Amino acid sequence: MASLEIDRERCARDGLCALECPLSLIDIDEAGYPVATAHLEASCIGCGHCAAVCAKGCLRIDGIDPDDLPDAPRTPDVLPEALCAWMTGRRSVRNFSDRRVPRGLIETCLETARYAPSALNGQPAEWLVMTDPAAIRTLAGLCADFFRAAGSSPRFVEPFDAGRETILWGAPCLVVVHADTAAPIPPATDCVIALTHFELAAHALGLGTCWAGLAHRAVASHAPARELLGLPQGHEMYGGLMVGFPRFAIKRLPPRKPLSIIWR
């Protein structure tokens, strides 16, 4: 349920809020002022786009004062070529330095991920951050137990058993995205998008990351690994990132398959 209040003294009567609403829940009256449609209360997804586009701050959604909303950050002066090169330079990191990851950097990445898009503004992503090296090592061992018993992933389990950590790679931090499986829209894609936002923010802050695919697989099927994470009842892990400062610098880009494109 949602409510919309209009401060007519502030309103510029430019109609931008009605144009921006993705569900067409705002009409414009004969005097040029926005008004809620009969469906707004039941159908509004709370995306906030109407308030975000209003320069005068005249819309109050669910009682939230528009003056309490942060200003949109100024678009940085980044050349498109530089941005594309920076994104291309993101690489998976599996060799981490012994340097501890400051909590503030993780919080910055999480705050960035909080603004990732999600279907109908569901925002299902929730987070678990592990920074205890002993707990991360224990989780890696439980994952190895699962794959060993299943007779799968020997190219990771065998070196792990020989003393090389090839499951979570000795990462000083593990970030897990999880969500309630009972969400109205299946949350897997939204969680992966949020984790990708986290990863790009980490890259910008000088951190290295690697997707924890083995841990994701093990947690889905191995009760001891699930119990170690201690996710809320009804929640599933939808992805994870190993996070730390890279031990080595990347000097060249690795090879990639040629693009496969269908133009219509």
Short mmCIF file of N, CA, C and O in Angstrom, two decimals, residues 16 35 48 50 59 95 97 114 145 159 201 205 218 228 241 245-246:
data_model
loop_
_atom_site.label_atom_id
_atom_site.label_comp_id
_atom_site.label_asym_id
_atom_site.label_seq_id
_atom_site.Cartn_x
_atom_site.Cartn_y
_atom_site.Cartn_z
N LEU A 16 6.47 16.02 -15.11
CA LEU A 16 7.54 15.04 -15.20
C LEU A 16 7.25 13.79 -14.36
O LEU A 16 7.60 12.67 -14.75
N VAL A 35 -1.99 14.19 -9.81
CA VAL A 35 -2.93 13.56 -8.88
C VAL A 35 -2.75 12.05 -8.98
O VAL A 35 -2.44 11.51 -10.04
N GLY A 48 10.18 5.38 -6.38
CA GLY A 48 10.64 6.73 -6.07
C GLY A 48 11.02 7.57 -7.26
O GLY A 48 11.53 8.68 -7.10
N CYS A 50 9.18 9.19 -9.33
CA CYS A 50 8.42 10.45 -9.40
C CYS A 50 9.08 11.51 -8.55
O CYS A 50 9.20 12.67 -8.95
N LEU A 59 6.69 16.12 -4.02
CA LEU A 59 6.00 14.85 -3.84
C LEU A 59 6.44 14.16 -2.56
O LEU A 59 7.65 14.01 -2.30
N ASN A 95 44.66 -14.49 -5.76
CA ASN A 95 45.84 -14.36 -4.90
C ASN A 95 45.71 -13.04 -4.15
O ASN A 95 45.80 -11.96 -4.75
N SER A 97 46.65 -10.42 -0.84
CA SER A 97 47.67 -10.04 0.13
C SER A 97 47.16 -10.32 1.54
O SER A 97 45.98 -10.63 1.74
N ARG A 114 23.20 -1.33 -2.98
CA ARG A 114 21.83 -1.06 -2.53
C ARG A 114 21.02 -0.35 -3.61
O ARG A 114 19.79 -0.43 -3.62
N ASP A 145 34.71 -31.01 1.55
CA ASP A 145 34.09 -32.26 2.00
C ASP A 145 32.94 -32.65 1.08
O ASP A 145 32.78 -33.82 0.72
N PRO A 159 44.16 -30.44 -5.15
CA PRO A 159 45.15 -29.49 -4.63
C PRO A 159 44.79 -28.98 -3.24
O PRO A 159 45.68 -28.70 -2.44
N ALA A 201 32.14 -1.77 -7.70
CA ALA A 201 32.54 -0.79 -6.70
C ALA A 201 33.84 -1.21 -6.04
O ALA A 201 34.73 -0.37 -5.78
N LEU A 205 37.61 0.69 -5.83
CA LEU A 205 38.25 1.00 -4.56
C LEU A 205 39.58 0.27 -4.37
O LEU A 205 40.16 0.31 -3.29
N ALA A 218 28.13 -25.66 -3.07
CA ALA A 218 28.16 -26.49 -1.87
C ALA A 218 27.09 -26.08 -0.86
O ALA A 218 26.40 -26.93 -0.28
N LEU A 228 26.87 -23.33 8.78
CA LEU A 228 27.94 -22.40 9.14
C LEU A 228 27.57 -20.97 8.75
O LEU A 228 27.81 -20.03 9.51
N LEU A 241 31.17 -13.46 -3.22
CA LEU A 241 32.42 -12.92 -3.73
C LEU A 241 33.51 -13.05 -2.69
O LEU A 241 33.31 -12.67 -1.53
N PHE A 245 42.66 -7.45 -1.01
CA PHE A 245 43.58 -6.66 -1.83
C PHE A 245 44.41 -7.61 -2.70
O PHE A 245 44.94 -8.61 -2.19
N PRO A 246 44.51 -7.34 -4.00
CA PRO A 246 45.26 -8.24 -4.88
C PRO A 246 46.73 -8.34 -4.48
O PRO A 246 47.35 -7.35 -4.09
#
